[in-house]
Amino acid sequence: MLLEARDLHVAYGDIRAVSGVSFRVDRGELVSIIGANGAGKTSILGALMGIVPLARGTIVYDGDDITGLPAFRRARAGIRLVPERARVFPRLSVTENLMTGVYRQRKKVPLAERIAWLYELFPILAQRRDQPAATLSGGEQQQLAIARALISDPQLLLVDEVSMGLMPKLVDRVFELLEDLNRNHGLTILLVEQNALASLEISQRAYVLETGTCVAEGDTRDLRRDPRIRQVYLGSGTD
Amino acid sequence: MHLFLEQLLNGVAQGAIYALVTLGLTLVYGILRVLHVAHAAVYTVGAYLGLLVFNTTGSLALAFAGAMAGCALLGVLIERLVYFPLLKYPPYVPLIGSIAVMLSIEELLRLVAGPYILTFPAKLPFPALHVGGFQISPTLTAVYVITALVLLVLWFITGRTEVGLAMRAASQDMPVADAMGIDSHFVVSLTFVLGSAIAAVAGVLVGIYYNQVYPTMGSVPAYKTLAIIVVGGMGSVSGAVIASLLLGIAETLLIGYANIPLPRDALAFIAMIAVLMWRREGLMGSGR
């Protein structure tokens, strides 16, 4: 098991965003957390990364309790986040954005190789390498956010609503890429998505979230057959 | 013509000194969004520390080094003990904290060093420059060279080093910077170290330039630098430098030529009000 979250609670003032969610991600798995807007998905990823304070709960990563660890230490331990709406650094160039992903890790990865690989994956970033990230389109920023998270060769990739605001064609490409990274590069991925159809298609297991609690979990094959989930999240009626 | 050139050169020197004091304020605002009013008190402490070390050792190099080290420490202490615990409150809370620190330091200096104007009898070891039959005094040369050096070092650190990249990233989105493995609290402290050390340089330089060191020498800079960062664009380093130079030149020329019954210090605020009315993001602001 690479990641285990037990009884996570996140609250903003009096508003409870997440109340008692538990899940696990095994090494080499691609796991989805699906649910509507406001179900608490982004809060969960923020809490895992350490940039959203946890009210209660335990996070175990790679055998260590990391609940009290600051975000930058979690990042250096191999957890990386593709934030909701990309959140690239607007006034840094594309290359500089990438370099923030290997802060104090430049010697630990074959940097030239990683950059060449990422520019091959996202040719548009190579073209715009010296432009400030703010001048990129939404889809390009999303690609940059993925590249920035991948450059350090992470063990666990947390992906937050990567399909939001992207053209359908680009959504397909990004999901194909995540599937490829998982199947062929052995990258463990935890995906948080409103786009249940696309994310269930590429993941092995999934958790279904409703207003801060987990209402269903299991193999994606079973979930996709579950009539209730079909109706609510996959947009097709029961037959 | 000769007088005009002389006034212009004085104005540039005045502006350079404004820039040195304002840089720390800009850097801190850029990363923490706190109006670090107490920065002007750090500048005053720099002048006193420099004078103390100079009087004890007779070495101007040691005076600069001692003042920079002492102020860097003071800056980090203010950040850790005052701003860090107050950041979770609305912005006016750290601002009030900052004003309190500023007044406390001023009063402390008055108690320790006395409510007098001390002299700073040092000579800056720079040659007079001769440009086309025109002479630039050693003091002016010193102000120009030292300011240029400080700006160059600052540009190198923020633009060409890994930790500088981390500073810029953290100032644009701190949680995401953390998620990239950047220890942003360390980066914030480093920002205070840099800004405060530069303020120390300014303090010593002003002490020598006017041959005066006194407890409230930071009072006018405290509010004038606020006006400068508004004019330059909040958090913009290049904007702060340009606004400082323009203000220094404008003030000096105004005094030299115009017989307007207007105190020189009012000019910064007229400029600030004008900017707030016509270009709210400032000269070089990003409009955030």
Coordinates of C-alpha atoms in Angstrom, one line a residue:
Chain A
M1 CA 0.0 0.0 0.0
L2 CA 1.4 3.4 -1.0
L3 CA -1.2 5.7 0.6
E4 CA -3.7 5.2 3.2
A5 CA -6.1 7.9 4.5
R6 CA -8.1 7.2 7.6
D7 CA -11.1 9.1 8.8
L8 CA -10.2 12.4 7.1
H9 CA -12.1 15.5 8.3
V10 CA -11.6 19.0 6.7
A11 CA -13.5 22.0 7.9
Y12 CA -13.4 25.7 6.8
G13 CA -14.7 27.6 9.9
D14 CA -18.1 26.1 10.6
I15 CA -18.5 24.5 7.2
R16 CA -17.6 20.9 7.1
A17 CA -16.1 20.0 3.7
V18 CA -15.0 16.4 4.4
S19 CA -16.4 14.3 7.3
G20 CA -14.8 10.9 7.9
V21 CA -13.5 9.7 4.6
S22 CA -11.2 6.8 4.4
F23 CA -9.5 5.3 1.4
R24 CA -6.3 3.6 0.2
V25 CA -4.2 3.6 -3.0
D26 CA -1.9 0.7 -3.7
R27 CA 1.4 1.0 -5.5
G28 CA 0.9 1.0 -9.3
E29 CA -2.9 1.7 -9.1
L30 CA -4.9 4.4 -10.7
V31 CA -7.7 5.3 -8.3
S32 CA -10.5 7.8 -8.8
I33 CA -12.6 9.8 -6.4
I34 CA -15.7 10.9 -8.2
G35 CA -18.5 13.2 -7.0
A36 CA -20.3 16.4 -7.8
N37 CA -19.0 19.9 -7.3
G38 CA -18.7 20.6 -3.6
A39 CA -18.5 17.0 -2.5
G40 CA -15.1 17.7 -0.9
K41 CA -12.8 16.2 -3.5
T42 CA -10.4 19.2 -3.8
S43 CA -10.2 19.4 0.0
I44 CA -9.2 15.8 0.2
L45 CA -6.3 16.3 -2.3
G46 CA -5.3 19.5 -0.5
A47 CA -5.2 17.7 2.8
L48 CA -3.2 14.8 1.3
M49 CA -0.7 17.3 -0.2
G50 CA -0.6 19.3 3.1
I51 CA -1.8 22.6 1.8
V52 CA -5.3 22.3 3.4
P53 CA -5.3 21.8 7.2
L54 CA -6.8 18.5 8.4
A55 CA -9.2 18.8 11.3
R56 CA -8.9 15.1 12.1
G57 CA -7.6 11.9 10.5
T58 CA -4.4 10.1 9.7
I59 CA -2.4 9.9 6.4
V60 CA 0.1 7.1 6.0
Y61 CA 2.4 7.3 2.9
D62 CA 4.9 4.7 2.0
G63 CA 4.7 3.2 5.6
D64 CA 5.2 6.6 7.3
D65 CA 2.6 8.7 9.1
I66 CA 2.9 12.0 7.3
T67 CA -0.2 13.7 8.9
G68 CA 2.0 16.3 10.6
L69 CA 4.5 16.8 7.8
P70 CA 4.5 20.2 6.0
A71 CA 3.6 20.2 2.3
F72 CA 7.2 20.7 1.0
R73 CA 8.4 17.7 2.8
R74 CA 5.6 15.6 1.3
A75 CA 6.5 16.9 -2.1
R76 CA 10.2 15.9 -1.6
A77 CA 9.0 12.5 -0.4
G78 CA 7.5 11.9 -3.9
I79 CA 3.9 13.2 -3.8
R80 CA 3.1 15.7 -6.5
L81 CA -0.1 17.6 -7.2
V82 CA -1.7 18.8 -10.4
P83 CA -3.9 21.5 -8.8
E84 CA -7.5 22.4 -9.8
R85 CA -7.4 25.0 -12.6
A86 CA -3.7 24.3 -13.1
R87 CA -2.4 27.2 -10.9
V88 CA 0.8 27.6 -12.8
F89 CA 3.0 30.5 -11.7
P90 CA 1.7 33.3 -14.0
R91 CA 4.7 35.5 -14.2
L92 CA 7.3 32.7 -14.5
S93 CA 8.2 31.4 -17.9
V94 CA 7.2 27.9 -19.0
T95 CA 10.7 26.6 -18.3
E96 CA 10.9 28.3 -14.9
N97 CA 7.5 26.8 -14.0
L98 CA 9.0 23.4 -14.8
M99 CA 12.1 24.1 -12.7
T100 CA 10.0 24.9 -9.6
G101 CA 9.0 21.2 -9.8
V102 CA 12.5 20.1 -9.2
Y103 CA 13.4 22.6 -6.5
R104 CA 16.3 21.2 -4.5
Q105 CA 16.0 17.9 -6.5
R106 CA 17.8 18.9 -9.7
K107 CA 20.6 16.5 -8.9
K108 CA 18.3 13.6 -8.1
V109 CA 16.8 13.3 -11.5
P110 CA 18.3 13.1 -15.0
L111 CA 17.1 16.6 -15.6
A112 CA 17.9 17.1 -19.3
E113 CA 16.3 13.7 -20.1
R114 CA 13.1 14.6 -18.1
I115 CA 12.7 17.9 -19.8
A116 CA 13.3 16.4 -23.3
W117 CA 10.6 13.7 -22.4
L118 CA 8.1 16.3 -21.2
Y119 CA 8.6 18.5 -24.2
E120 CA 8.0 15.5 -26.4
L121 CA 4.8 14.7 -24.4
F122 CA 3.7 18.4 -24.7
P123 CA 5.2 19.9 -27.8
I124 CA 3.3 23.1 -27.3
L125 CA 5.3 23.8 -24.1
A126 CA 8.5 23.5 -26.0
Q127 CA 7.3 26.1 -28.4
R128 CA 6.4 28.4 -25.6
R129 CA 9.2 27.7 -23.3
D130 CA 10.3 31.3 -22.7
Q131 CA 6.8 32.8 -22.5
P132 CA 5.3 33.8 -19.2
A133 CA 2.8 31.1 -18.2
A134 CA 0.0 33.7 -17.9
T135 CA 0.1 34.0 -21.7
L136 CA -0.8 30.3 -22.2
S137 CA -4.3 29.1 -23.0
G138 CA -6.3 27.2 -20.3
G139 CA -5.4 23.9 -22.0
E140 CA -1.7 24.8 -22.3
Q141 CA -1.6 25.8 -18.6
Q142 CA -3.2 22.5 -17.7
Q143 CA -0.5 20.7 -19.7
L144 CA 2.2 22.8 -18.0
A145 CA 0.8 21.9 -14.5
I146 CA 1.0 18.2 -15.4
A147 CA 4.5 18.6 -16.7
R148 CA 5.5 20.5 -13.6
A149 CA 4.2 17.7 -11.4
L150 CA 5.9 15.0 -13.5
I151 CA 9.4 16.5 -13.9
S152 CA 10.6 15.2 -10.4
D153 CA 9.6 11.6 -11.3
P154 CA 7.1 11.4 -8.5
Q155 CA 5.8 8.2 -6.8
L156 CA 2.3 9.4 -6.3
L157 CA 0.5 11.8 -8.6
L158 CA -2.5 13.7 -7.3
V159 CA -4.7 15.0 -10.1
D160 CA -7.4 17.6 -9.3
E161 CA -10.2 18.1 -11.9
V162 CA -7.9 18.0 -14.8
S163 CA -10.9 17.9 -17.3
M164 CA -12.4 21.1 -16.0
G165 CA -12.4 23.8 -18.6
L166 CA -10.7 21.7 -21.3
M167 CA -12.0 21.0 -24.8
P168 CA -13.4 17.5 -25.0
K169 CA -10.6 16.5 -27.5
L170 CA -8.0 17.6 -25.0
V171 CA -9.8 15.8 -22.1
D172 CA -9.5 12.6 -24.0
R173 CA -5.8 13.2 -24.7
V174 CA -5.0 14.0 -21.0
F175 CA -6.9 10.9 -19.8
E176 CA -5.0 8.8 -22.4
L177 CA -1.8 10.2 -21.1
L178 CA -2.7 9.5 -17.4
E179 CA -3.6 5.9 -18.4
D180 CA -0.3 5.5 -20.3
L181 CA 1.7 6.9 -17.3
N182 CA 0.0 4.5 -15.0
R183 CA 0.1 1.4 -17.2
N184 CA 3.5 1.8 -18.9
H185 CA 5.5 3.9 -16.5
G186 CA 4.2 2.4 -13.3
L187 CA 3.1 5.8 -11.9
T188 CA 0.6 5.6 -9.0
I189 CA -2.2 8.1 -9.6
L190 CA -5.1 9.4 -7.5
L191 CA -7.6 11.2 -9.7
V192 CA -10.3 13.5 -8.5
E193 CA -13.0 14.1 -11.0
Q194 CA -16.5 15.4 -11.8
N195 CA -16.2 13.7 -15.1
A196 CA -17.1 10.3 -13.7
L197 CA -17.4 8.6 -17.1
A198 CA -13.9 9.4 -18.3
S199 CA -12.2 8.7 -15.0
L200 CA -13.9 5.4 -14.3
E201 CA -12.8 4.3 -17.7
I202 CA -9.2 4.5 -16.9
S203 CA -9.1 3.6 -13.2
Q204 CA -9.0 0.3 -11.5
R205 CA -10.9 1.3 -8.3
A206 CA -13.0 4.3 -7.3
Y207 CA -14.6 6.0 -4.4
V208 CA -17.9 7.9 -4.7
L209 CA -18.2 11.1 -2.6
E210 CA -21.3 12.9 -1.7
T211 CA -21.2 16.1 0.5
G212 CA -18.1 15.1 2.4
T213 CA -18.7 11.4 2.9
C214 CA -18.0 8.3 0.9
V215 CA -21.2 6.6 -0.3
A216 CA -19.7 3.9 -2.5
E217 CA -16.4 2.3 -3.3
G218 CA -15.1 -0.7 -5.3
D219 CA -13.8 -1.9 -8.6
T220 CA -14.7 0.4 -11.4
R221 CA -16.2 -2.5 -13.3
D222 CA -18.7 -3.1 -10.4
L223 CA -19.4 0.6 -10.0
R224 CA -20.1 1.1 -13.6
R225 CA -22.7 -1.7 -13.4
D226 CA -24.3 -0.2 -10.2
P227 CA -27.7 1.2 -11.3
R228 CA -27.7 4.1 -8.8
I229 CA -24.2 5.3 -9.9
R230 CA -25.1 4.9 -13.5
Q231 CA -28.1 7.1 -13.0
V232 CA -26.5 9.8 -11.0
Y233 CA -22.9 10.0 -12.4
L234 CA -22.9 8.3 -15.7
G235 CA -25.9 10.0 -17.1
S236 CA -27.7 6.8 -18.3
G237 CA -30.9 5.3 -16.8
T238 CA -31.3 1.8 -15.5
D239 CA -32.7 -0.8 -17.9
Chain B
M1 CA 23.0 74.3 -17.1
H2 CA 25.7 73.5 -14.6
L3 CA 23.3 74.0 -11.7
F4 CA 20.7 71.9 -13.4
L5 CA 23.1 69.0 -13.8
E6 CA 24.2 69.3 -10.2
Q7 CA 20.6 69.2 -9.0
L8 CA 19.9 66.3 -11.3
L9 CA 22.8 64.3 -9.9
N10 CA 21.8 65.1 -6.4
G11 CA 18.3 64.0 -7.2
V12 CA 19.4 60.7 -8.6
A13 CA 21.4 60.1 -5.5
Q14 CA 18.4 60.9 -3.3
G15 CA 16.3 58.6 -5.5
A16 CA 18.9 55.8 -5.2
I17 CA 18.7 56.1 -1.4
Y18 CA 14.9 55.9 -1.5
A19 CA 15.2 52.9 -3.7
L20 CA 17.5 51.1 -1.2
V21 CA 15.0 51.7 1.6
T22 CA 11.9 50.8 -0.5
L23 CA 13.3 47.5 -1.9
G24 CA 12.8 45.6 1.4
L25 CA 9.3 46.9 1.6
T26 CA 8.5 45.9 -1.9
L27 CA 10.1 42.4 -1.5
V28 CA 8.1 41.8 1.7
Y29 CA 4.8 43.1 0.3
G30 CA 5.4 40.9 -2.8
I31 CA 5.7 37.7 -0.9
L32 CA 3.6 38.3 2.3
R33 CA 1.1 41.0 1.2
V34 CA 2.0 42.8 4.5
L35 CA 2.8 46.5 4.6
H36 CA 6.0 46.3 6.5
V37 CA 6.0 49.8 8.0
A38 CA 8.6 48.7 10.7
H39 CA 11.0 48.3 7.8
A40 CA 11.9 52.0 8.3
A41 CA 12.9 51.3 11.9
V42 CA 15.1 48.5 10.7
Y43 CA 16.8 51.1 8.5
T44 CA 17.3 53.4 11.5
V45 CA 18.8 50.5 13.5
G46 CA 21.1 49.9 10.5
A47 CA 22.4 53.5 10.8
Y48 CA 23.0 53.1 14.6
L49 CA 24.6 49.7 14.3
G50 CA 26.9 51.0 11.5
L51 CA 27.8 54.0 13.6
L52 CA 28.5 51.8 16.6
V53 CA 30.7 49.4 14.7
F54 CA 32.5 52.3 13.0
N55 CA 33.2 54.1 16.3
T56 CA 34.5 50.9 17.9
T57 CA 36.6 49.5 15.0
G58 CA 37.2 52.5 12.8
S59 CA 36.5 50.3 9.8
L60 CA 33.7 51.3 7.4
A61 CA 33.7 47.9 5.8
L62 CA 33.0 46.3 9.1
A63 CA 30.4 49.0 9.8
F64 CA 28.5 48.0 6.7
A65 CA 28.9 44.3 7.4
G66 CA 27.8 44.6 11.1
A67 CA 24.8 46.7 10.2
M68 CA 23.7 44.3 7.5
A69 CA 24.1 41.2 9.7
G70 CA 22.3 42.9 12.7
C71 CA 19.4 44.2 10.5
A72 CA 19.0 40.8 8.8
L73 CA 18.6 39.2 12.2
L74 CA 16.2 41.9 13.3
G75 CA 14.1 41.5 10.1
V76 CA 13.8 37.8 10.6
L77 CA 12.8 38.3 14.2
I78 CA 10.1 40.7 13.2
E79 CA 8.8 38.2 10.6
R80 CA 8.9 35.2 13.0
L81 CA 7.6 36.9 16.1
V82 CA 5.2 39.5 14.8
Y83 CA 4.0 38.8 11.2
F84 CA 3.9 35.0 11.2
P85 CA 1.5 34.7 14.1
L86 CA -0.7 37.5 12.7
L87 CA -1.0 36.4 9.1
K88 CA -4.2 34.4 9.7
Y89 CA -6.0 37.7 10.5
P90 CA -7.1 40.4 8.1
P91 CA -4.3 42.5 6.6
Y92 CA -4.9 45.5 8.9
V93 CA -3.9 43.3 11.9
P94 CA -0.2 42.7 10.8
L95 CA -0.2 46.4 9.7
I96 CA -1.1 47.6 13.2
G97 CA 1.5 45.1 14.6
S98 CA 4.1 46.6 12.2
I99 CA 3.3 50.2 13.4
A100 CA 3.7 49.0 17.0
V101 CA 7.1 47.5 16.2
M102 CA 8.2 50.7 14.4
L103 CA 7.3 52.9 17.4
S104 CA 8.8 50.4 19.9
I105 CA 12.1 50.4 18.1
E106 CA 12.2 54.2 17.8
E107 CA 11.5 54.6 21.5
L108 CA 14.0 51.9 22.4
L109 CA 16.7 53.7 20.3
R110 CA 15.8 57.0 22.1
L111 CA 16.3 55.2 25.4
V112 CA 19.5 53.4 24.5
A113 CA 21.2 56.0 22.3
G114 CA 19.6 59.2 23.6
P115 CA 17.4 61.7 21.9
Y116 CA 20.2 63.4 20.1
I117 CA 21.4 63.8 16.6
L118 CA 24.7 61.8 16.4
T119 CA 27.3 62.6 13.7
F120 CA 28.7 59.9 11.5
P121 CA 32.2 61.2 10.7
A122 CA 33.2 58.7 8.1
K123 CA 34.5 59.3 4.6
L124 CA 33.4 57.0 1.9
P125 CA 36.5 55.9 0.1
F126 CA 35.4 56.7 -3.4
P127 CA 37.2 58.9 -5.9
A128 CA 35.6 62.0 -7.4
L129 CA 34.5 61.4 -11.0
H130 CA 35.2 63.9 -13.7
V131 CA 32.9 63.7 -16.6
G132 CA 33.4 66.3 -19.4
G133 CA 34.7 69.0 -17.1
F134 CA 32.0 68.3 -14.6
Q135 CA 32.8 66.9 -11.2
I136 CA 30.8 64.3 -9.3
S137 CA 31.7 64.3 -5.6
P138 CA 33.0 61.2 -3.8
T139 CA 29.9 60.9 -1.7
L140 CA 27.6 60.9 -4.8
T141 CA 29.9 58.4 -6.5
A142 CA 29.6 56.2 -3.5
V143 CA 25.8 56.3 -3.5
Y144 CA 25.7 55.5 -7.2
V145 CA 28.2 52.6 -7.0
I146 CA 26.8 51.1 -3.9
T147 CA 23.2 51.3 -5.1
A148 CA 24.1 49.8 -8.5
L149 CA 26.0 47.0 -6.7
V150 CA 23.0 46.2 -4.4
L151 CA 20.6 46.2 -7.4
L152 CA 23.0 43.9 -9.3
V153 CA 23.3 41.4 -6.5
L154 CA 19.5 41.5 -5.9
W155 CA 18.9 40.9 -9.6
F156 CA 21.3 38.0 -9.6
I157 CA 19.8 36.3 -6.6
T158 CA 16.2 36.6 -7.6
G159 CA 16.8 36.1 -11.3
R160 CA 19.6 33.6 -11.6
T161 CA 19.6 31.3 -8.6
E162 CA 17.4 28.4 -7.6
V163 CA 16.4 30.0 -4.3
G164 CA 15.5 33.2 -6.3
L165 CA 13.2 31.2 -8.5
A166 CA 11.6 29.8 -5.3
M167 CA 11.1 33.4 -4.0
R168 CA 9.4 34.4 -7.2
A169 CA 7.2 31.2 -7.2
A170 CA 6.2 31.6 -3.5
S171 CA 5.3 35.3 -4.1
Q172 CA 2.9 34.2 -6.9
D173 CA 1.2 31.2 -5.2
M174 CA 2.5 30.1 -1.9
P175 CA 0.5 26.9 -1.3
V176 CA 1.4 25.6 -4.8
A177 CA 5.0 26.6 -4.2
D178 CA 4.9 24.4 -1.1
A179 CA 3.3 21.6 -3.1
M180 CA 6.3 21.8 -5.4
G181 CA 8.7 21.1 -2.5
I182 CA 9.6 24.8 -1.8
D183 CA 9.9 25.6 1.9
S184 CA 8.1 28.9 1.6
H185 CA 8.6 29.9 5.2
F186 CA 12.3 29.7 4.7
V187 CA 11.9 31.7 1.5
V188 CA 9.9 34.3 3.4
S189 CA 12.6 34.6 6.0
L190 CA 15.3 34.9 3.3
T191 CA 13.3 37.8 1.8
F192 CA 13.4 39.6 5.2
V193 CA 17.1 38.9 5.4
L194 CA 17.7 40.4 2.0
G195 CA 15.4 43.4 2.4
S196 CA 16.7 44.2 5.9
A197 CA 20.3 44.0 4.9
I198 CA 19.7 46.4 2.0
A199 CA 17.9 48.7 4.5
A200 CA 21.0 48.6 6.7
V201 CA 23.1 49.7 3.7
A202 CA 20.7 52.6 3.2
G203 CA 20.8 53.5 6.9
V204 CA 24.6 53.7 7.0
L205 CA 24.8 55.5 3.6
V206 CA 22.2 58.1 4.7
G207 CA 24.0 58.5 8.1
I208 CA 27.2 59.4 6.3
Y209 CA 25.6 61.4 3.4
Y210 CA 23.8 63.8 5.8
N211 CA 26.3 63.2 8.7
Q212 CA 23.3 62.6 11.0
V213 CA 21.9 59.6 12.9
Y214 CA 18.9 60.0 15.2
P215 CA 16.0 57.9 16.6
T216 CA 13.3 59.2 14.3
M217 CA 15.3 59.3 11.0
G218 CA 13.0 56.5 9.8
S219 CA 9.7 58.4 10.3
V220 CA 9.6 60.2 7.0
P221 CA 10.9 57.2 5.0
A222 CA 8.3 55.1 6.7
Y223 CA 5.4 56.8 5.0
K224 CA 7.3 58.0 1.9
T225 CA 8.3 54.5 0.9
L226 CA 4.6 53.5 1.2
A227 CA 3.8 56.2 -1.3
I228 CA 6.6 54.9 -3.5
I229 CA 5.5 51.3 -3.6
V230 CA 1.9 52.5 -4.5
V231 CA 3.3 54.6 -7.4
G232 CA 5.7 51.9 -8.6
G233 CA 3.1 49.1 -8.4
M234 CA 2.7 47.1 -5.2
G235 CA 5.3 44.4 -5.0
S236 CA 7.1 45.4 -8.3
V237 CA 10.8 45.7 -7.7
S238 CA 11.5 47.6 -11.0
G239 CA 8.5 49.8 -10.3
A240 CA 9.8 50.7 -6.9
V241 CA 13.3 51.6 -8.3
I242 CA 11.8 53.7 -11.1
A243 CA 9.4 55.5 -8.8
S244 CA 12.2 56.1 -6.2
L245 CA 14.5 57.7 -8.8
L246 CA 11.7 59.8 -10.3
L247 CA 10.7 61.1 -6.8
G248 CA 14.3 61.8 -5.8
I249 CA 14.8 63.9 -9.0
A250 CA 11.4 65.6 -8.8
E251 CA 11.9 66.6 -5.2
T252 CA 15.4 68.0 -5.7
L253 CA 14.5 69.9 -8.8
L254 CA 11.3 71.3 -7.2
I255 CA 13.4 72.7 -4.3
G256 CA 16.1 74.0 -6.7
Y257 CA 13.8 75.8 -9.1
A258 CA 10.2 76.2 -8.2
N259 CA 9.1 78.6 -5.6
I260 CA 6.0 76.6 -4.7
P261 CA 5.1 77.0 -1.1
L262 CA 4.9 73.2 -0.8
P263 CA 6.9 71.0 1.6
R264 CA 9.1 68.7 -0.4
D265 CA 7.8 65.6 1.4
A266 CA 4.3 66.3 0.1
L267 CA 5.3 65.5 -3.5
A268 CA 5.4 61.7 -2.9
F269 CA 1.8 61.8 -1.7
I270 CA 0.6 64.0 -4.6
A271 CA 2.1 61.4 -6.9
M272 CA 0.5 58.6 -4.9
I273 CA -2.9 60.3 -5.1
A274 CA -2.5 60.9 -8.8
V275 CA -1.6 57.2 -9.4
L276 CA -4.5 56.0 -7.3
M277 CA -6.8 58.2 -9.4
W278 CA -5.5 57.4 -12.9
R279 CA -3.6 54.1 -12.8
R280 CA -4.4 52.1 -9.7
E281 CA -2.0 49.3 -10.5
G282 CA 1.0 51.7 -10.4
L283 CA 3.7 52.3 -13.0
M284 CA 4.9 48.7 -13.2
G285 CA 2.1 46.9 -11.4
S286 CA 0.6 43.7 -12.7
G287 CA -3.0 44.8 -12.0
R288 CA -3.7 42.2 -9.4

